[in-house]
PDB file of C-alpha atoms in Angstrom:
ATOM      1  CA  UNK J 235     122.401 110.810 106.389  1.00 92.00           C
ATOM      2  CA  UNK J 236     121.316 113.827 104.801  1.00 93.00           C
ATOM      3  CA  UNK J 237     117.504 114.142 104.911  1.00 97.00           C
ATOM      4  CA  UNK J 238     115.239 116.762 102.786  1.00 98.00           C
ATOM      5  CA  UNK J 239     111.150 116.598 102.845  1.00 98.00           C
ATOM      6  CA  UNK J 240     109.102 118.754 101.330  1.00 98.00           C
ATOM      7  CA  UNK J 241     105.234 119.335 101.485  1.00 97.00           C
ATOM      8  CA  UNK J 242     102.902 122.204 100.754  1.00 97.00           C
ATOM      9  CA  UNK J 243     103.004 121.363  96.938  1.00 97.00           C
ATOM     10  CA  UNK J 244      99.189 120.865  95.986  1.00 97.00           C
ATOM     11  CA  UNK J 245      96.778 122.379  93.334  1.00 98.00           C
ATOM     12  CA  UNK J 246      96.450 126.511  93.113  1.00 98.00           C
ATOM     13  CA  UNK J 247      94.402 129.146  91.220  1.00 98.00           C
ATOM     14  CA  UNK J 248      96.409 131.090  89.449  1.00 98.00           C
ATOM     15  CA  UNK J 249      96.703 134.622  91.959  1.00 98.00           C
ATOM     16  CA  UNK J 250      96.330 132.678  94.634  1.00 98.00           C
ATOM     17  CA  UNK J 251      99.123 131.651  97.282  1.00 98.00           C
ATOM     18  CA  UNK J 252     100.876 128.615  98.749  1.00 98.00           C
ATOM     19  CA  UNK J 253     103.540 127.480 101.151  1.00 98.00           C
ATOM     20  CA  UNK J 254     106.173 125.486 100.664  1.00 98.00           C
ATOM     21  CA  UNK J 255     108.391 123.650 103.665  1.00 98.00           C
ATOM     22  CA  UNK J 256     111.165 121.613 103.994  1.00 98.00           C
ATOM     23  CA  UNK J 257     111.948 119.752 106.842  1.00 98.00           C
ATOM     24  CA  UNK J 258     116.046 119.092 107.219  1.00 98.00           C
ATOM     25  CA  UNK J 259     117.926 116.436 109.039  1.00 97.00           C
ATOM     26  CA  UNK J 260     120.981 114.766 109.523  1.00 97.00           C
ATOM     27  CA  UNK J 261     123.034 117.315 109.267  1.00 96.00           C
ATOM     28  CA  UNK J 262     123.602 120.834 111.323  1.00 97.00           C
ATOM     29  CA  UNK J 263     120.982 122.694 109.506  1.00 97.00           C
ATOM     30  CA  UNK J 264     121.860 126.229 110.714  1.00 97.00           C
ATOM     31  CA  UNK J 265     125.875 126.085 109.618  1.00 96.00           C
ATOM     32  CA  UNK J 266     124.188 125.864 106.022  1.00 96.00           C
ATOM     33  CA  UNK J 267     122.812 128.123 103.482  1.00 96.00           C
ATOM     34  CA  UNK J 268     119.615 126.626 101.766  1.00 97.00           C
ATOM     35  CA  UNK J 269     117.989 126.902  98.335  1.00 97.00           C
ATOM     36  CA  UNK J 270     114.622 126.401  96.126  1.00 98.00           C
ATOM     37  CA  UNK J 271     114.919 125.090  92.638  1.00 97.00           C
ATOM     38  CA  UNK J 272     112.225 124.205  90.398  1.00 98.00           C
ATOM     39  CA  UNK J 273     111.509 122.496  87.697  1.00 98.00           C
ATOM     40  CA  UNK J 274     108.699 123.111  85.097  1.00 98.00           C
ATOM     41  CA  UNK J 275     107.265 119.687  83.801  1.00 96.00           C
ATOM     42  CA  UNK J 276     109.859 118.711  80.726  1.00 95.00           C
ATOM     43  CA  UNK J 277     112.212 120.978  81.178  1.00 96.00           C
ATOM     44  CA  UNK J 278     115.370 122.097  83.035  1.00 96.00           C
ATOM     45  CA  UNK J 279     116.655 123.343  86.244  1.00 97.00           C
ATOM     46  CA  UNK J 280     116.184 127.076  87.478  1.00 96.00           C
ATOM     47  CA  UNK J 281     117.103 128.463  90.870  1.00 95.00           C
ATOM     48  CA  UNK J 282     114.280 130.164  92.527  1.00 97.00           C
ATOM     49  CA  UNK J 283     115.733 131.419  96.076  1.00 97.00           C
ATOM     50  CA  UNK J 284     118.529 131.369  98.539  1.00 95.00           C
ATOM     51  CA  UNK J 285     119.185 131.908 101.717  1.00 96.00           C
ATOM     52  CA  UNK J 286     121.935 132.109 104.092  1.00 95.00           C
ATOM     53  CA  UNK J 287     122.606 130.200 107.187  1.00 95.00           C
ATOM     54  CA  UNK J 288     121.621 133.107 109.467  1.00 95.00           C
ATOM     55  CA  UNK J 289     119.355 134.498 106.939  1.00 96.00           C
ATOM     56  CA  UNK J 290     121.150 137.589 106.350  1.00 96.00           C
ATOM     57  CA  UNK J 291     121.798 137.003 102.743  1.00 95.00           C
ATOM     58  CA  UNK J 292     118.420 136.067 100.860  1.00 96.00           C
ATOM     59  CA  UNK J 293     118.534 135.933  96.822  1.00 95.00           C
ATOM     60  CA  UNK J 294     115.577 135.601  94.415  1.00 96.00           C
ATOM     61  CA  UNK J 295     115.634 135.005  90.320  1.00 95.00           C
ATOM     62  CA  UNK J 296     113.667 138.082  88.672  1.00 94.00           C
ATOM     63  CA  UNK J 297     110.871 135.223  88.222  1.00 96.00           C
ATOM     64  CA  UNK J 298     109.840 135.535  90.937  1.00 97.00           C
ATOM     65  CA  UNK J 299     111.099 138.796  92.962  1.00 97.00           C
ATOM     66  CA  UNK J 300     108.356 140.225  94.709  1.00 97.00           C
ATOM     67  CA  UNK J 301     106.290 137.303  95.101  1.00 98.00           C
ATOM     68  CA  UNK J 302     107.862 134.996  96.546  1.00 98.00           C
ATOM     69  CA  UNK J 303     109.677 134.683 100.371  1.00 98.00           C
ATOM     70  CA  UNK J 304     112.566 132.314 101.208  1.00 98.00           C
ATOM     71  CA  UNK J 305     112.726 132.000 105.187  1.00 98.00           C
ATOM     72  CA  UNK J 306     114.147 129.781 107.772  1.00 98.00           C
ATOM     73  CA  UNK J 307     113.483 128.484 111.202  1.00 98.00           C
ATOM     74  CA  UNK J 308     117.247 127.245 112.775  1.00 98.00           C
ATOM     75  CA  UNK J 309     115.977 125.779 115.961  1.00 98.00           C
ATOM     76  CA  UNK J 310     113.085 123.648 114.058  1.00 98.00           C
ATOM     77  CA  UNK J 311     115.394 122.592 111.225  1.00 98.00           C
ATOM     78  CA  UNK J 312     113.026 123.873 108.375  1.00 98.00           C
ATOM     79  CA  UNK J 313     113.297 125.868 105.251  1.00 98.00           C
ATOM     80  CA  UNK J 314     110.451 127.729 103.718  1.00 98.00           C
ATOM     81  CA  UNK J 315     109.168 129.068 100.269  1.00 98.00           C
ATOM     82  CA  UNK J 316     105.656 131.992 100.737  1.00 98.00           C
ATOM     83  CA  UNK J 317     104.765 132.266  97.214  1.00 98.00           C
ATOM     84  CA  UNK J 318     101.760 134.426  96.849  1.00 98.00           C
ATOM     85  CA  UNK J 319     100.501 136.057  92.941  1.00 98.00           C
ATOM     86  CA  UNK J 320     101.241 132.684  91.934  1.00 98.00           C
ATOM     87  CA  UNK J 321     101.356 132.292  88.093  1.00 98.00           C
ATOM     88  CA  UNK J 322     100.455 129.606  85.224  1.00 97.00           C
ATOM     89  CA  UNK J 323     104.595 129.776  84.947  1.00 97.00           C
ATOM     90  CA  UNK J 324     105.236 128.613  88.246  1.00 98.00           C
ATOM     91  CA  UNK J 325     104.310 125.359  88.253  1.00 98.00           C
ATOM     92  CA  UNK J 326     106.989 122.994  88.895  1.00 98.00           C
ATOM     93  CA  UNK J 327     108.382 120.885  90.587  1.00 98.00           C
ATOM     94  CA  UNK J 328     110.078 122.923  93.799  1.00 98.00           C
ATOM     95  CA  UNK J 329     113.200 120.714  95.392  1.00 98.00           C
ATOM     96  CA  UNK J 330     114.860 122.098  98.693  1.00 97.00           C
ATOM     97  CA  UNK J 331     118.411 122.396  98.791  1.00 97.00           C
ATOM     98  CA  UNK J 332     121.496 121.927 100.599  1.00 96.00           C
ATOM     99  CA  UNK J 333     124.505 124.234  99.707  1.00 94.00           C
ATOM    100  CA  UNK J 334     127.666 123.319 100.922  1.00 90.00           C
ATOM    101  CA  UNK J 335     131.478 123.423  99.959  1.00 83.00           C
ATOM    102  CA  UNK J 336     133.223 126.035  98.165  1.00 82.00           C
ATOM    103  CA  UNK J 337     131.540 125.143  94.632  1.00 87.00           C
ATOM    104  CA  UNK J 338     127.658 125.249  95.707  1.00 88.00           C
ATOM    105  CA  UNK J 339     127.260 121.980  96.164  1.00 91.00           C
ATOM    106  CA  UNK J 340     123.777 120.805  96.221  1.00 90.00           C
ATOM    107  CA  UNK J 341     122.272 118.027  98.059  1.00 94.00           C
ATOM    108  CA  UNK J 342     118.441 117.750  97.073  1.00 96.00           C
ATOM    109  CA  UNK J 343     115.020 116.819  98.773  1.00 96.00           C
ATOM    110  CA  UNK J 344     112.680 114.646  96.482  1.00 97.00           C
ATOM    111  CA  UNK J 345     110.339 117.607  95.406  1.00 97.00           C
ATOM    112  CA  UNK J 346     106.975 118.596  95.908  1.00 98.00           C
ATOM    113  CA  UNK J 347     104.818 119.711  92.503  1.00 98.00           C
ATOM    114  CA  UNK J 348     102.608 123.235  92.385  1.00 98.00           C
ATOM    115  CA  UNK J 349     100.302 123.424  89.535  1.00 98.00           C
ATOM    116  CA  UNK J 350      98.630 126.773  89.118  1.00 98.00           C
ATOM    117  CA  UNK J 351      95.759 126.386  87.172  1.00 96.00           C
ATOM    118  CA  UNK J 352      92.725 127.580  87.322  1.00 94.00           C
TER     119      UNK J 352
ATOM    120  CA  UNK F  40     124.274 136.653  85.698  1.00 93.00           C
ATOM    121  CA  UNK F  41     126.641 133.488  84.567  1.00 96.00           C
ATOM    122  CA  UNK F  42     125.024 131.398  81.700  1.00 97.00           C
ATOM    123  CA  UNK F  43     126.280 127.595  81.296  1.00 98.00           C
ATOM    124  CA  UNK F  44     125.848 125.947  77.880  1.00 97.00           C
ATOM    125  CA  UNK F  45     125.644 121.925  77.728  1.00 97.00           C
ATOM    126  CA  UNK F  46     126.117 120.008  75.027  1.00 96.00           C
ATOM    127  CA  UNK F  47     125.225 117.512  73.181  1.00 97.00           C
ATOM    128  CA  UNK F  48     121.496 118.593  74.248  1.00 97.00           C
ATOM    129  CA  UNK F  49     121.133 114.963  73.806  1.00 96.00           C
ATOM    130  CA  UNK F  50     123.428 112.055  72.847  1.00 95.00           C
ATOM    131  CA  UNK F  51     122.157 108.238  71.289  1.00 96.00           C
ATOM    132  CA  UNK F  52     124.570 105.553  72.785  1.00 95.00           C
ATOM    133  CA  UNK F  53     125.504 102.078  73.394  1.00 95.00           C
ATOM    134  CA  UNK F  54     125.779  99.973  76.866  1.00 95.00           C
ATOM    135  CA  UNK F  55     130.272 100.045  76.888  1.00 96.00           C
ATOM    136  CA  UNK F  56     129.925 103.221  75.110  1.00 96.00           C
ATOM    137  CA  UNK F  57     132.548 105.566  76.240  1.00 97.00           C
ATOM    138  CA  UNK F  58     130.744 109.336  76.303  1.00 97.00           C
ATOM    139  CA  UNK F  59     131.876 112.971  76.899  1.00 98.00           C
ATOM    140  CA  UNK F  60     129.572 115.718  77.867  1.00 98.00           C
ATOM    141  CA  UNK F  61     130.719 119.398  77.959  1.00 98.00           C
ATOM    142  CA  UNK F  62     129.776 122.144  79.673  1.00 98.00           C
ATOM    143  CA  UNK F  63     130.993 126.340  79.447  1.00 98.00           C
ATOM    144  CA  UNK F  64     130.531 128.658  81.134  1.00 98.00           C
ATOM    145  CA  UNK F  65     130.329 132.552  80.138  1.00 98.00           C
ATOM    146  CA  UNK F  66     133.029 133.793  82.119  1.00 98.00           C
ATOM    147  CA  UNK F  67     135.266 131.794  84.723  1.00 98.00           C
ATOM    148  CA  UNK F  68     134.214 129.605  87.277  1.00 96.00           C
ATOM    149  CA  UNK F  69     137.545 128.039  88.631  1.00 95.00           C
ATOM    150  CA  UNK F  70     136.523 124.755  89.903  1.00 95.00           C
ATOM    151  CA  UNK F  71     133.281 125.924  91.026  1.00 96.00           C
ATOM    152  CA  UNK F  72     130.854 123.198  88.748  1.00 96.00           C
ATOM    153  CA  UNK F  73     129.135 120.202  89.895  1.00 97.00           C
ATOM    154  CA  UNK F  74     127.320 117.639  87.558  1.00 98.00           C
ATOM    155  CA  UNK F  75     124.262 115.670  88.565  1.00 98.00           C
ATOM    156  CA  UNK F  76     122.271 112.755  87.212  1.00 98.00           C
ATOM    157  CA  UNK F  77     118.370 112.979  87.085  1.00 98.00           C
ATOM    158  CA  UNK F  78     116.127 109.791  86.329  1.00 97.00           C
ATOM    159  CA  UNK F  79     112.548 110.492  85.750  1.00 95.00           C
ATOM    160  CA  UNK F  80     110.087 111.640  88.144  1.00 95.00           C
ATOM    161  CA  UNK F  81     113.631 111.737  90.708  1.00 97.00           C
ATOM    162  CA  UNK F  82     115.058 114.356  92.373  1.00 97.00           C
ATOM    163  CA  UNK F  83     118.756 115.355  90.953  1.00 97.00           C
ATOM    164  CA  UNK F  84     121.600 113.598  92.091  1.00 96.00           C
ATOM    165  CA  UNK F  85     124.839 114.812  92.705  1.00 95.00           C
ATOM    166  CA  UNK F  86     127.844 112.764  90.998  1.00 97.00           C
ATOM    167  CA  UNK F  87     130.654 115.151  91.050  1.00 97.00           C
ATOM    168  CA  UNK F  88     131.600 118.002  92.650  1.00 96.00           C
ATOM    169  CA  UNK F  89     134.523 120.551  92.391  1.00 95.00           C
ATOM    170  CA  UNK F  90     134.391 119.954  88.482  1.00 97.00           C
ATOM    171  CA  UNK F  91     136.473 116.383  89.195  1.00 97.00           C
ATOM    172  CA  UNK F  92     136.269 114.959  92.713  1.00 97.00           C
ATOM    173  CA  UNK F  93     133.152 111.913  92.799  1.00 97.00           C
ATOM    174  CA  UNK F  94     130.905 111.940  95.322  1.00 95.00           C
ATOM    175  CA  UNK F  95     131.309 108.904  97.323  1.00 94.00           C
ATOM    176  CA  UNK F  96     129.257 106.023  95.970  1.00 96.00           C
ATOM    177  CA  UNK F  97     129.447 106.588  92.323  1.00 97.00           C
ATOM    178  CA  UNK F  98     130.849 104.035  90.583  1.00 97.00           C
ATOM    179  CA  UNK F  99     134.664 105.454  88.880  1.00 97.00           C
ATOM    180  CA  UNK F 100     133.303 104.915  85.400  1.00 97.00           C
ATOM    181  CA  UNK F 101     132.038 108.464  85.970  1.00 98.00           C
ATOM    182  CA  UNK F 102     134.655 111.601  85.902  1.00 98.00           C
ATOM    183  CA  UNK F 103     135.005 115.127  85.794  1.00 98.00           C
ATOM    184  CA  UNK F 104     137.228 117.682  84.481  1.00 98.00           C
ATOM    185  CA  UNK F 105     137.897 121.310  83.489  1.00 98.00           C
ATOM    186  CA  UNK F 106     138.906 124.316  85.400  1.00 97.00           C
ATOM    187  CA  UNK F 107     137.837 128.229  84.289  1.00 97.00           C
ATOM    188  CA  UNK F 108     135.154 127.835  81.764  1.00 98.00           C
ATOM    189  CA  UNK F 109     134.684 124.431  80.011  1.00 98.00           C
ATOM    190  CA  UNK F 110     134.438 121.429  81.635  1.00 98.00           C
ATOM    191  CA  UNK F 111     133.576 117.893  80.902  1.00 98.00           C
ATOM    192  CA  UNK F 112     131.690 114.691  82.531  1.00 98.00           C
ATOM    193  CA  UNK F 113     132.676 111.578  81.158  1.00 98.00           C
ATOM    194  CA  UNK F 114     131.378 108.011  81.433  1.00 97.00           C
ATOM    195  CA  UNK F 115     134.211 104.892  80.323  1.00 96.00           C
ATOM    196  CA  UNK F 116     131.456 102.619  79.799  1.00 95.00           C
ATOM    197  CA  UNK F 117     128.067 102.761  79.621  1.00 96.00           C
ATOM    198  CA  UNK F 118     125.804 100.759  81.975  1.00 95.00           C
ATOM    199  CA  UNK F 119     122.163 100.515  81.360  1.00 94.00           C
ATOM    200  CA  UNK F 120     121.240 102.332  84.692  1.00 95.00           C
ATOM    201  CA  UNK F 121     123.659 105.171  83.110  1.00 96.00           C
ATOM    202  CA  UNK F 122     120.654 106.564  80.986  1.00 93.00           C
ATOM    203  CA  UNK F 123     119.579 109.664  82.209  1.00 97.00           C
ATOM    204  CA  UNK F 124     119.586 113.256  81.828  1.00 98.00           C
ATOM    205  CA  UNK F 125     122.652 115.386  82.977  1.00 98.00           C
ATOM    206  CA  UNK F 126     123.200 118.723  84.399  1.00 98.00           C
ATOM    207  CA  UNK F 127     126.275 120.989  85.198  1.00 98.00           C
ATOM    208  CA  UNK F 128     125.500 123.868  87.659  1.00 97.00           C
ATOM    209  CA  UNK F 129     128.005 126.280  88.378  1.00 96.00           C
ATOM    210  CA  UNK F 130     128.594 127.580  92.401  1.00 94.00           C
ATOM    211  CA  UNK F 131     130.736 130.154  91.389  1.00 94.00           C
ATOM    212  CA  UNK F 132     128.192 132.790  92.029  1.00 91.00           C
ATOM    213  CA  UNK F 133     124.659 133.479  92.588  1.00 87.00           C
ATOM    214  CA  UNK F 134     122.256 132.748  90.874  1.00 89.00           C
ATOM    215  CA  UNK F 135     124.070 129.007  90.742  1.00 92.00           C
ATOM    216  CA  UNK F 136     122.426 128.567  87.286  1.00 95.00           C
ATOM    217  CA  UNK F 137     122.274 125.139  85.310  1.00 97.00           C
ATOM    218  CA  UNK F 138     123.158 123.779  81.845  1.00 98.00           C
ATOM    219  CA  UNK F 139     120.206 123.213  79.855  1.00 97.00           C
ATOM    220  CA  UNK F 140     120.807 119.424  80.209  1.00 97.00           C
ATOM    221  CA  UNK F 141     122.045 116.644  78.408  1.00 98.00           C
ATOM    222  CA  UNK F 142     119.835 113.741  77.622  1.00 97.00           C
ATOM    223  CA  UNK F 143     122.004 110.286  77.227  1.00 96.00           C
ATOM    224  CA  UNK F 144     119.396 107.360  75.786  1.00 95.00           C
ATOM    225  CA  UNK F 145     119.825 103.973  74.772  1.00 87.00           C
ATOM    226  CA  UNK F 146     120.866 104.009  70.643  1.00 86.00           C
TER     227      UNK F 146
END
């Protein structure tokens, strides 16, 4: 079964810096590229980050370019999110994802929340 | 960047209720959408991929359909566990952006 945790998530000044993780299992976590989306508290889905399943390919919405790193560690299974300048705007909900198939699919971890509030 | 546009943006129906969402998308996608189902305080869940194959353990009353840009979900009859909010995403290309969501509640 595929498994996504998160942690990290917690309480931030705004400026200040965080780091998300996401441990994977269940799966063969380095044949798969791997995504962030977040979710602001009422309202919809936006896609933070990518990154590809040797990490050659990263992607990042103009949200957050600059401030934010998506890596990966293939032999310990996780995904990770660095997100440092950190905003009243970025808190959310951040879900790690699974993309797979020709269409994106996404398979989804159960979230972690970052409030940025001073 | 590819913008999807849901609608209803939300939808008042009955339990047996049949229901149609749509979903377009601003240039063509092929078969490249997926739909979820979020619940409160849930993560997303994925109900059909490849704009009309269902993930297994959905229950049939839910399908998909479309190809290029507009699609639609559909639900034959309503159930009471059915009442959620409902997302296309497109995987087309990246960023694989969402539909502003469609909230189904009970009328």
């Amino acid at each position: 079964e595929v498994q996504l945790v998160e942690s990290g998530g917690g309480l931030v000044k705004p400026g200040g810096s965080l780091r998300l993780s996401c441990a994977a299992s269940g799966f063969i976590f380095s044949n798969y590229a791997m995504g962030w989306v977040r979710q602001a508290p009422g309202k919809g889905l936006e896609w933070v980050s990518s990154i590809s399943s040797s990490s050659s390919y990263l992607y990042y919405a103009d949200s957050v370019k600059g401030r934010f790193t998506i890596s990966r560690d293939n032999a310990k299974n996780s995904l990770y999110l660095q997100m440092n300048s950190l905003r009243d705007e970025d808190t959310a909900v951040y879900y790690c994802a699974r993309v797979a198939g020709a269409a994106g699919t996404l398979h989804w971890g159960q979230g972690t929340l970052v409030t940025v509030s001073s | 960047d590819i913008q999807m546009t849901q609608s209803p943006s939300s939808l008042s129906a009955s339990v047996g209720d049949r229901v149609t969402i749509t979903c377009r998308a601003s240039q063509s996608i092929s078969n490249y959408l997926n739909w979820y189902q979020q619940k409160p305080g849930k993560a997303p869940k994925l109900l059909i991929y490849d704009a009309s194959s269902l993930q297994s353990g959905v229950p049939s009353r839910f399908s998909g359909s479309g190809s290029g840009t507009d699609f639609t979900l559909t639900i034959s009859s309503l159930q009471p566990e059915d009442f959620a909010t409902y997302y296309c995403q497109q995987g087309y290309s990246m960023p694989y952006s969402f539909g502003q969501g469609t909230k189904l509640e009970i009328k």
